[in-house]
Short mmCIF file of C-alpha atoms and ligand atoms in Angstrom, two decimals:
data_model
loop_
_atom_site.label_atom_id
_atom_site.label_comp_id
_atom_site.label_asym_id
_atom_site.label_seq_id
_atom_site.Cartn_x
_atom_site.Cartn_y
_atom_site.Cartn_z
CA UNK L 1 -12.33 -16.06 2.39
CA UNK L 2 -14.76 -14.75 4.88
CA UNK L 3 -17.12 -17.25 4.79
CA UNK L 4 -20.07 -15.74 7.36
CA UNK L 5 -21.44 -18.99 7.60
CA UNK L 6 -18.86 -20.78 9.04
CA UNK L 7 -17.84 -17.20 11.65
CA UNK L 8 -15.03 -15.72 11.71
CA UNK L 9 -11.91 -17.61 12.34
CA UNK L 10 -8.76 -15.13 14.31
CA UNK L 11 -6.18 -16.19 10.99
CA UNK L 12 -8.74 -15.25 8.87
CA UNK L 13 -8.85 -11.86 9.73
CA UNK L 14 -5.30 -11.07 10.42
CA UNK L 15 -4.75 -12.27 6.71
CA UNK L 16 -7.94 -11.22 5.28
CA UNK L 17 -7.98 -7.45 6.02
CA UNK L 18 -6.49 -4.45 4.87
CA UNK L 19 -3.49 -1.57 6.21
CA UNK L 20 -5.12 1.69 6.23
CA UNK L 21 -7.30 1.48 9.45
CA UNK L 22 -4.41 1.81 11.65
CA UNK L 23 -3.75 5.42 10.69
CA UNK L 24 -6.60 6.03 12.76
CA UNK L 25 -4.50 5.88 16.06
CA UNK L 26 -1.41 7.04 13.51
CA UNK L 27 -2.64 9.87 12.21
CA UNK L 28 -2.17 12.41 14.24
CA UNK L 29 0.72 11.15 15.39
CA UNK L 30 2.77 10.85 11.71
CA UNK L 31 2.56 14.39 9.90
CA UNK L 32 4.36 14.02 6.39
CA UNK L 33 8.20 14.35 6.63
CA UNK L 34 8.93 17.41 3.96
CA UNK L 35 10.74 16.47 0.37
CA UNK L 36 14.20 15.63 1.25
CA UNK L 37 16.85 17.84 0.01
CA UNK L 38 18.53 16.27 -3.20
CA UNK L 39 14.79 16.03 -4.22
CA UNK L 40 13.87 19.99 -3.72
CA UNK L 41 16.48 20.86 -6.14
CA UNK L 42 15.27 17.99 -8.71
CA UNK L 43 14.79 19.55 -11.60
CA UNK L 44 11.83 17.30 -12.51
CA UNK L 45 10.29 18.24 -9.29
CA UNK L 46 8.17 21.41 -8.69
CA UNK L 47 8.92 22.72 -5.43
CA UNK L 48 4.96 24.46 -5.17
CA UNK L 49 2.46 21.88 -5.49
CA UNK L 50 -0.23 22.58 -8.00
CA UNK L 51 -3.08 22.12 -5.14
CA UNK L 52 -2.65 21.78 -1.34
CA UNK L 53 -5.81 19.94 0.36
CA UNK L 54 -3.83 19.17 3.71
CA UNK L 55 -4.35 15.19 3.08
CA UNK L 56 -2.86 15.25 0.03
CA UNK L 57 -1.18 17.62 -2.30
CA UNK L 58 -0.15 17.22 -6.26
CA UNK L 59 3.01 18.30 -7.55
CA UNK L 60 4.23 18.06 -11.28
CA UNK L 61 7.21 15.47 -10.97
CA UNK L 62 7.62 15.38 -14.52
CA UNK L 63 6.33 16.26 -18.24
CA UNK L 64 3.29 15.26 -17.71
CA UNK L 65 3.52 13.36 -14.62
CA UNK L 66 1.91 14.78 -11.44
CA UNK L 67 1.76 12.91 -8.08
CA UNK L 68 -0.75 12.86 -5.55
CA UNK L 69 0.86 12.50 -1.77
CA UNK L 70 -1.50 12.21 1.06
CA UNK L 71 -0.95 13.06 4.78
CA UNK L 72 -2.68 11.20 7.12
CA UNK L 73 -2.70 13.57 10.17
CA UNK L 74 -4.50 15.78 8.60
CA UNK L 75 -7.57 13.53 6.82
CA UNK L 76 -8.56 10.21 5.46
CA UNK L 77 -9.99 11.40 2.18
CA UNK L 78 -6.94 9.72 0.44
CA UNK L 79 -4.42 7.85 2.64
CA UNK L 80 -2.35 6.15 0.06
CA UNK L 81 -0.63 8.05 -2.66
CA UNK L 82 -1.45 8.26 -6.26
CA UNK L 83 -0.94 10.59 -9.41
CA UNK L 84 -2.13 11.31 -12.73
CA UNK L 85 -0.46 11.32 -16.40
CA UNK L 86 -1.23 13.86 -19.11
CA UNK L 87 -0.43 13.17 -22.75
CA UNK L 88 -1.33 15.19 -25.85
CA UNK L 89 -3.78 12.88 -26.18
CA UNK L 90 -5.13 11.41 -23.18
CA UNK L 91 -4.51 11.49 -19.57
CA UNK L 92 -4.31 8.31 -17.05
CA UNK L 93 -5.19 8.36 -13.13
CA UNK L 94 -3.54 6.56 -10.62
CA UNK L 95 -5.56 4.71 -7.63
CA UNK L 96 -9.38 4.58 -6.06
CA UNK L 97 -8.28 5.90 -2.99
CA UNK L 98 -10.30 5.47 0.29
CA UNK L 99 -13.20 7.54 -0.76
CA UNK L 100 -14.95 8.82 -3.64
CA UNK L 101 -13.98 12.27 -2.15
CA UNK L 102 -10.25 11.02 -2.56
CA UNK L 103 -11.08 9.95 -6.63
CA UNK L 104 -12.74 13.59 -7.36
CA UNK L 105 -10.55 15.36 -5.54
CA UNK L 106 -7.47 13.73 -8.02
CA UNK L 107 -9.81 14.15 -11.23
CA UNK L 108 -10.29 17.77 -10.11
CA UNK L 109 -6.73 18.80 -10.17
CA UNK L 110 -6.49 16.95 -13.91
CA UNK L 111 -8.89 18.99 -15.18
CA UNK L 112 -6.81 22.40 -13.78
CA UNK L 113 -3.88 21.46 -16.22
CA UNK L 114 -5.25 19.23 -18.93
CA UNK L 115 -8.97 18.68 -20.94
CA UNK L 116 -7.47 15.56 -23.08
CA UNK L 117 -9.76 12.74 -22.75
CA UNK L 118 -9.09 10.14 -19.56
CA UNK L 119 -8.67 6.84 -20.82
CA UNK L 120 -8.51 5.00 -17.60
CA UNK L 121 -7.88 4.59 -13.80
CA UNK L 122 -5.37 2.39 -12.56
CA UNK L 123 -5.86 0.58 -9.28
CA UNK L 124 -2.16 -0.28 -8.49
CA UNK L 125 -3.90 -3.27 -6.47
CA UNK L 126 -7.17 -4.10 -4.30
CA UNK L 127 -6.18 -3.09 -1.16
CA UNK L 128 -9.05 -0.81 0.64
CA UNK L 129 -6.73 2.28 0.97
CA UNK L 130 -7.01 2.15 -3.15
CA UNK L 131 -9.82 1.02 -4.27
CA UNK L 132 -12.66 2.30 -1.80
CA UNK L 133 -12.90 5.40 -4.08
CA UNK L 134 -13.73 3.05 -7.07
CA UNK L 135 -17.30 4.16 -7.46
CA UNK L 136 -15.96 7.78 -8.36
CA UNK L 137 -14.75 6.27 -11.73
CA UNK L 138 -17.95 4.19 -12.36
CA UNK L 139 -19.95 7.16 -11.88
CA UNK L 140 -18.44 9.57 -14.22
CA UNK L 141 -17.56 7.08 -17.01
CA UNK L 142 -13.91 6.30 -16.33
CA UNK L 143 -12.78 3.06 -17.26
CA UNK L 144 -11.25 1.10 -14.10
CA UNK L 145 -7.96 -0.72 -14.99
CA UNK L 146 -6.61 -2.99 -12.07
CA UNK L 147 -4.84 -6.37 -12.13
CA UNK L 148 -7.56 -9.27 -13.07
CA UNK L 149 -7.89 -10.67 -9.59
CA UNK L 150 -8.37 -7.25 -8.36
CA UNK L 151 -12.14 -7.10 -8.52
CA UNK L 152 -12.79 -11.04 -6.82
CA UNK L 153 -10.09 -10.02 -4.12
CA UNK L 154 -12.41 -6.80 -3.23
CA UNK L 155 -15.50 -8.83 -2.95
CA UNK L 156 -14.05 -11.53 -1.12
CA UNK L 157 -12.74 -9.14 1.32
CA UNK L 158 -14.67 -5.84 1.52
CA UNK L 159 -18.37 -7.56 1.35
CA UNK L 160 -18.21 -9.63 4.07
CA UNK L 161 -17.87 -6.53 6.14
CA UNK L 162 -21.11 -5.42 4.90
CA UNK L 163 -24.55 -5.73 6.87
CA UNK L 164 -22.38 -7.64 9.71
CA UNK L 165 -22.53 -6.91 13.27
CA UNK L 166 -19.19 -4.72 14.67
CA UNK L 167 -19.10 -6.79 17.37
CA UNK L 168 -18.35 -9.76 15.18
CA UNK L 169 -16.06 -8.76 13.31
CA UNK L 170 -13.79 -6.53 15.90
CA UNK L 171 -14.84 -9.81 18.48
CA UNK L 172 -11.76 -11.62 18.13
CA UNK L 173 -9.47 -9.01 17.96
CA UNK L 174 -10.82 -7.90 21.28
CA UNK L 175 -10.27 -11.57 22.41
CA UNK L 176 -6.60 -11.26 21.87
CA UNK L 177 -5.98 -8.05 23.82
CA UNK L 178 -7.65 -10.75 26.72
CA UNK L 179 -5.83 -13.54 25.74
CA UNK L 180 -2.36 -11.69 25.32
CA UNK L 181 0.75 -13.65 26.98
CA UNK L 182 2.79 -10.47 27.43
CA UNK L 183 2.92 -6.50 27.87
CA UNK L 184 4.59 -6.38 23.71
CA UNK L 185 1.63 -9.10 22.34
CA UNK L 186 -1.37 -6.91 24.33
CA UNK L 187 0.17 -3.83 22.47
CA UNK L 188 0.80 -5.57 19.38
CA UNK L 189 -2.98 -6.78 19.18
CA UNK L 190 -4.70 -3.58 20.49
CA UNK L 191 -2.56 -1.60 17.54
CA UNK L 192 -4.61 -4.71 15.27
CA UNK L 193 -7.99 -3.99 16.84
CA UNK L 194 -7.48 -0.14 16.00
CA UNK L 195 -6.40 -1.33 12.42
CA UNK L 196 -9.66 -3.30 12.24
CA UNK L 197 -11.47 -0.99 13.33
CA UNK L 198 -10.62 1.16 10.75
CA UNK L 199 -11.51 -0.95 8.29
CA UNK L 200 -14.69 -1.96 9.46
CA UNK L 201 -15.54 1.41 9.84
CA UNK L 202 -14.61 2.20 5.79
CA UNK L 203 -15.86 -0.99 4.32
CA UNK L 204 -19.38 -1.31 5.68
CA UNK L 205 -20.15 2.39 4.55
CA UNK L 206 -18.58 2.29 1.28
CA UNK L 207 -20.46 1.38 -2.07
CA UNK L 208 -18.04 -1.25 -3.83
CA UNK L 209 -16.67 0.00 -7.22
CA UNK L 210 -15.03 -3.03 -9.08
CA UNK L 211 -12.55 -2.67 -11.96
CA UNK L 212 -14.29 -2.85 -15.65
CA UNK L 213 -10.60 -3.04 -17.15
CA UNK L 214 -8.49 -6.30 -15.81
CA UNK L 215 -4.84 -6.80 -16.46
CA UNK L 216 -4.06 -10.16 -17.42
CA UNK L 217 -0.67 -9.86 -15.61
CA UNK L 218 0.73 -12.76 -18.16
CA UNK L 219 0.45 -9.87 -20.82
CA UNK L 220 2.38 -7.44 -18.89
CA UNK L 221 4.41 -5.19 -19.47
CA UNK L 222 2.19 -3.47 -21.64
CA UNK L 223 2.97 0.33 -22.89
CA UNK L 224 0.42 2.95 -23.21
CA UNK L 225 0.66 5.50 -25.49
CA UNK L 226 -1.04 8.24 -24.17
CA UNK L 227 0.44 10.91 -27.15
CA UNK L 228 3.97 11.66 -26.51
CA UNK L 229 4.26 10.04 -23.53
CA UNK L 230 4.76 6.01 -22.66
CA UNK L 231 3.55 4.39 -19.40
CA UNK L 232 4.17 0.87 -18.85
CA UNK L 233 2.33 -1.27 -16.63
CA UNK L 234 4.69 -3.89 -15.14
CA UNK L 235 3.84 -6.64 -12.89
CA UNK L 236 6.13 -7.42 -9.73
CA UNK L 237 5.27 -10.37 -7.18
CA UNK L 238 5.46 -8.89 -3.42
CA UNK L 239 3.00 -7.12 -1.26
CA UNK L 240 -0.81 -8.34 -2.34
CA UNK L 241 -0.52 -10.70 -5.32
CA UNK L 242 -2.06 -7.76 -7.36
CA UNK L 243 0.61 -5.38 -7.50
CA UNK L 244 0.96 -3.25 -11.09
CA UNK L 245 2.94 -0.14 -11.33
CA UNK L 246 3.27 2.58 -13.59
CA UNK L 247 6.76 3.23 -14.64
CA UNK L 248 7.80 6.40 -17.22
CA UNK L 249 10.94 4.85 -18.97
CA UNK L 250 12.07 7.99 -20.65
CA UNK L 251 11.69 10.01 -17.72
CA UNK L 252 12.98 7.68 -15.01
CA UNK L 253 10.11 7.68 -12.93
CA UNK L 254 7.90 4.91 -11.16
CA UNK L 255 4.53 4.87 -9.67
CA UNK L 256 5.27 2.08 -7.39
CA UNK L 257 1.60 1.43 -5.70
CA UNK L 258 2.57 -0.37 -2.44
CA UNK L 259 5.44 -2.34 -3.47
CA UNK L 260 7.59 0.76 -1.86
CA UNK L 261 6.77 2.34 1.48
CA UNK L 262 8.70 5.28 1.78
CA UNK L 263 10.00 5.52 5.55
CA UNK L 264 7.49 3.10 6.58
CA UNK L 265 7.81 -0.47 7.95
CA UNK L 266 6.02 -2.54 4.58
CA UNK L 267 2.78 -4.06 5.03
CA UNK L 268 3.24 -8.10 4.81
CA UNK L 269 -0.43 -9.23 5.94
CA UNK L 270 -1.78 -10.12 2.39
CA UNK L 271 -2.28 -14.08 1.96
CA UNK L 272 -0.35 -13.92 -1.40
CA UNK L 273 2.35 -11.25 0.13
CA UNK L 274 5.78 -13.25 -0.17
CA UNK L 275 8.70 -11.81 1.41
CA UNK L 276 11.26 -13.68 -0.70
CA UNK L 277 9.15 -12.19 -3.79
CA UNK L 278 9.05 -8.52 -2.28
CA UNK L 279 12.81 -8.48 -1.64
CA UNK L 280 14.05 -9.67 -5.21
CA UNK L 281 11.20 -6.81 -6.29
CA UNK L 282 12.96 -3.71 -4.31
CA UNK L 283 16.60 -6.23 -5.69
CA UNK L 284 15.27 -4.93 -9.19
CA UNK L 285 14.12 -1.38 -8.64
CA UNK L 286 17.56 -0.81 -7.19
CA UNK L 287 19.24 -1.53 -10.38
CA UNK L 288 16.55 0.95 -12.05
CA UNK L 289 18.45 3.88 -13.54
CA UNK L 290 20.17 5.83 -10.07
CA UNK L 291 18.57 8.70 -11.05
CA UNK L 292 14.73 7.25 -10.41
CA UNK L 293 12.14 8.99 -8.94
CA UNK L 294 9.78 7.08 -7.11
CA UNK L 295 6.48 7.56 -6.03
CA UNK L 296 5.80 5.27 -3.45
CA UNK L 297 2.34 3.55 -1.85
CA UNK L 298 2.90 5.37 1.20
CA UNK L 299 5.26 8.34 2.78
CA UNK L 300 7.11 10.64 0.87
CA UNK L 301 8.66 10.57 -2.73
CA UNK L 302 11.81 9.49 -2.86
CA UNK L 303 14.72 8.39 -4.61
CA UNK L 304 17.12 5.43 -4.73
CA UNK L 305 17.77 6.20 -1.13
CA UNK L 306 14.31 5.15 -0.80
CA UNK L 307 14.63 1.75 -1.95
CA UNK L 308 18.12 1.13 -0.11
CA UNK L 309 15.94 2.06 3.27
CA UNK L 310 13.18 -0.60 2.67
CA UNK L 311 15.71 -2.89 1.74
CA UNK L 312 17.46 -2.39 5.20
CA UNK L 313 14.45 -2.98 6.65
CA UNK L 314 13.33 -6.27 5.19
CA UNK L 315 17.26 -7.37 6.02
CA UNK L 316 16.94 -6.12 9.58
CA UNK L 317 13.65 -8.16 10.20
CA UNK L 318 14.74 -11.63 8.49
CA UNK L 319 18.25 -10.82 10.26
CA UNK L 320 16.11 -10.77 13.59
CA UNK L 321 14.00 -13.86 12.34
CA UNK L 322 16.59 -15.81 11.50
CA UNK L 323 18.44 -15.79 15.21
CA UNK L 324 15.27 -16.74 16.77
CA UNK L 325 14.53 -19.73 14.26
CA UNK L 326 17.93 -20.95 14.72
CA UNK L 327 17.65 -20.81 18.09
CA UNK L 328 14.36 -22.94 17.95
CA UNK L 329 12.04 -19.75 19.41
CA UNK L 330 8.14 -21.11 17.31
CA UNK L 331 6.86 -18.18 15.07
CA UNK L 332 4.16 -17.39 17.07
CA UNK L 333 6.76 -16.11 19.80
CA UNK L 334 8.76 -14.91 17.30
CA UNK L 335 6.69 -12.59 15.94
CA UNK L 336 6.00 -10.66 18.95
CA UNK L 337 9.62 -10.33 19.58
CA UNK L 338 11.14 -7.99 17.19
CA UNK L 339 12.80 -4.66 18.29
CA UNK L 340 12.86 -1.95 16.41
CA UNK L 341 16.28 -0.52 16.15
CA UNK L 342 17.08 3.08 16.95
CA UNK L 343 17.25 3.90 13.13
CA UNK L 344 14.01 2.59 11.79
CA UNK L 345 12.43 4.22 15.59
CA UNK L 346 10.52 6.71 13.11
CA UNK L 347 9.17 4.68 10.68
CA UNK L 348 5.44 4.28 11.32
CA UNK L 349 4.24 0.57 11.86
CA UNK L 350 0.06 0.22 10.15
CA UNK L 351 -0.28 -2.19 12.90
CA UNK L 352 1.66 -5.04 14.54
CA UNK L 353 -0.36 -7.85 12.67
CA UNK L 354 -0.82 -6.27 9.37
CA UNK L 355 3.68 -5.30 8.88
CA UNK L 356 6.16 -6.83 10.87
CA UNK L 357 4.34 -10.21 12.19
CA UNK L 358 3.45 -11.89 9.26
CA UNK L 359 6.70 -10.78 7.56
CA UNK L 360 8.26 -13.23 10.25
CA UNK L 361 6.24 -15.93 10.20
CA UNK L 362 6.45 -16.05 6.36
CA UNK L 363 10.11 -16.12 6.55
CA UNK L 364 9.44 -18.80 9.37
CA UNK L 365 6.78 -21.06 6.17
CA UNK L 366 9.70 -20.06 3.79
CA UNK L 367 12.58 -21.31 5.83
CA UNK L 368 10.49 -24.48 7.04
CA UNK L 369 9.98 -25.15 3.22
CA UNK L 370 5.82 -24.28 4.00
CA UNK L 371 5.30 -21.62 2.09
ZN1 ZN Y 1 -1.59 -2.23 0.14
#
């Protein structure tokens, strides 16, 4: 999709990147809210985590089920959350991370509790924030398991950002700070420019690790039997077209990859995100059994509480979209005009163009019968 021949077009990079690099100008400014309350007396939960790194700590949420939270403010090594499962007879990983740092640092923690053989890492999709790690797994022999369009989707979008001139790339971003028709689209682009930026910055020094496992999603669900323990990889359409999660049937927890951001507003920029799709996702994990534990993308583990919040969310935006396509306002206003209600006021936002735009104008293509 970036086709360096042709330059860089403006929609091609506002659909073509990824969500991490905003939480460079996040985070410092979005420390980790602590385990909520019904969850630090979960039984399944242990309330000291079995390493603390400061960007992300592992705690055992299960028999055999640990999961890896990352906090932005206070390093990069990780960003999006993760996890690991142990059987009696082999253990499986959850997500590449952002750096090889991220991988090893996940593989390290394994190898505290457990010495069973790994038989794979899961990418829960190809999104930079969990894949950029990748080469971790090539290099020590770990099979990389990740839904079959995973690995063309990282070279289509990570290479391109390789051997090309910054300027470039962060060009037309820069143009649209200039170009910006009001005070809310000049803030909404610079918070794209930082996102960019970010990923620019990861991409171009990062060695590509692609997925040696792929997931014919038409063969999912799948179960794993990793001794004593199921996993099953399920499939859900929403938030990259590549979306596989881990769920634990018997013990009512899911490893949701990004199809759940915990206390964050979700990340619609992917060309094959659908918002209709995403909603009737979250529609099933809310029937999951109440007492789920899920361990989202991003932010904090949760429960069904979790799930009712990112609901509200997607409701509140298409409520917001829906006025303003009734009322003729185009999408490319539209998008710029959201508010963020007082309850949602401390959910962080990746970027403008990477969360809330494009979830409008997709319900804009959906409601004009275009997408
Ligand atoms: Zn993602």
């Amino acid at each position: 999709m970036f086709d360096l021949t042709k330059g860089f077009s403006r929609r091609q990079f506002i659909t073509g990147t990824s969500c991490f690099g905003a939480f460079y100008a996040l985070a410092k400014l979005i420390p980790l809210p602590a385990l909520a309350a019904e969850l630090a007396s979960d039984s399944r939960v242990s309330q000291t985590p079995l390493v603390d790194k400061g960007f992300a700590s592992i705690r055992k949420i299960g028999e055999g089920l640990y999961a890896t939270i990352s906090d932005t403010s206070k390093g990069r090594q990780t960003i999006c959350n993760g996890g690991f499962l142990i059987g009696k007879d082999a253990a499986l990983l959850i997500e590449g991370f952002t750096t090889p740092a991220g991988a090893s640092f996940q593989m390290e923690a394994l190898r505290m509790v457990s010495q069973v053989p790994v038989k794979g890492a899961l990418d829960t999709h190809y999104h930079f924030d969990h894949s950029m790690g990748n080469s971790f797994y090539g290099s020590n022999g770990v099979q990389l398991w990740a839904h079959a369009a995973t690995a063309k989707r990282i070279i289509e979008n990570y290479a391109p950002l390789q051997g090309t001139d910054k300027n470039a790339v962060l060009g037309p971003f820069e143009k649209r700070i200039q170009d910006a028709k009001s005070d809310a689209e000049r803030a909404h682009a610079q918070s794209d420019l930082n996102a960019m930026t970010g990923v620019f910055a990861i991409a171009s020094a990062t060695v590509l690790g692609l997925p040696n496992h792929p997931l014919d999603p038409a063969k999912l669900p799948t179960s794993i039997d990793l001794g004593g323990l199921t996993a099953v990889l399920e499939s859900y359409p929403g938030h990259s077209g590549t979306d596989i999660l881990v769920r634990l049937p018997e013990q009512n927890v899911v490893y949701t990859g990004d199809l759940l951001f915990s206390g964050w507003y979700p990340v619609c920029f992917d060309e094959k995100a659908t918002i209709s799709g995403w909603r009737e996702t979250l529609k099933k994990f809310a029937a999951f059994d109440k007492e789920t534990l899920f361990v989202p993308g991003h932010g904090q583990i949760c429960g069904q509480e979790g799930i009712a919040s990112i609901r509200e969310v997607f409701d509140d935006i298409a409520g917001q979209a829906e006025k303003m396509y009734k009322a003729g306002v185009p999408a490319e206003e539209a998008q710029h005009r959201y508010v963020v209600p007082d309850k949602f006021k401390n959910f962080p936002i990746f970027a403008w163009g990477f969360t809330i735009g494009p979830a409008i104008t997709k319900l804009y293509a959906e409601w004009g019968g275009k997408a």
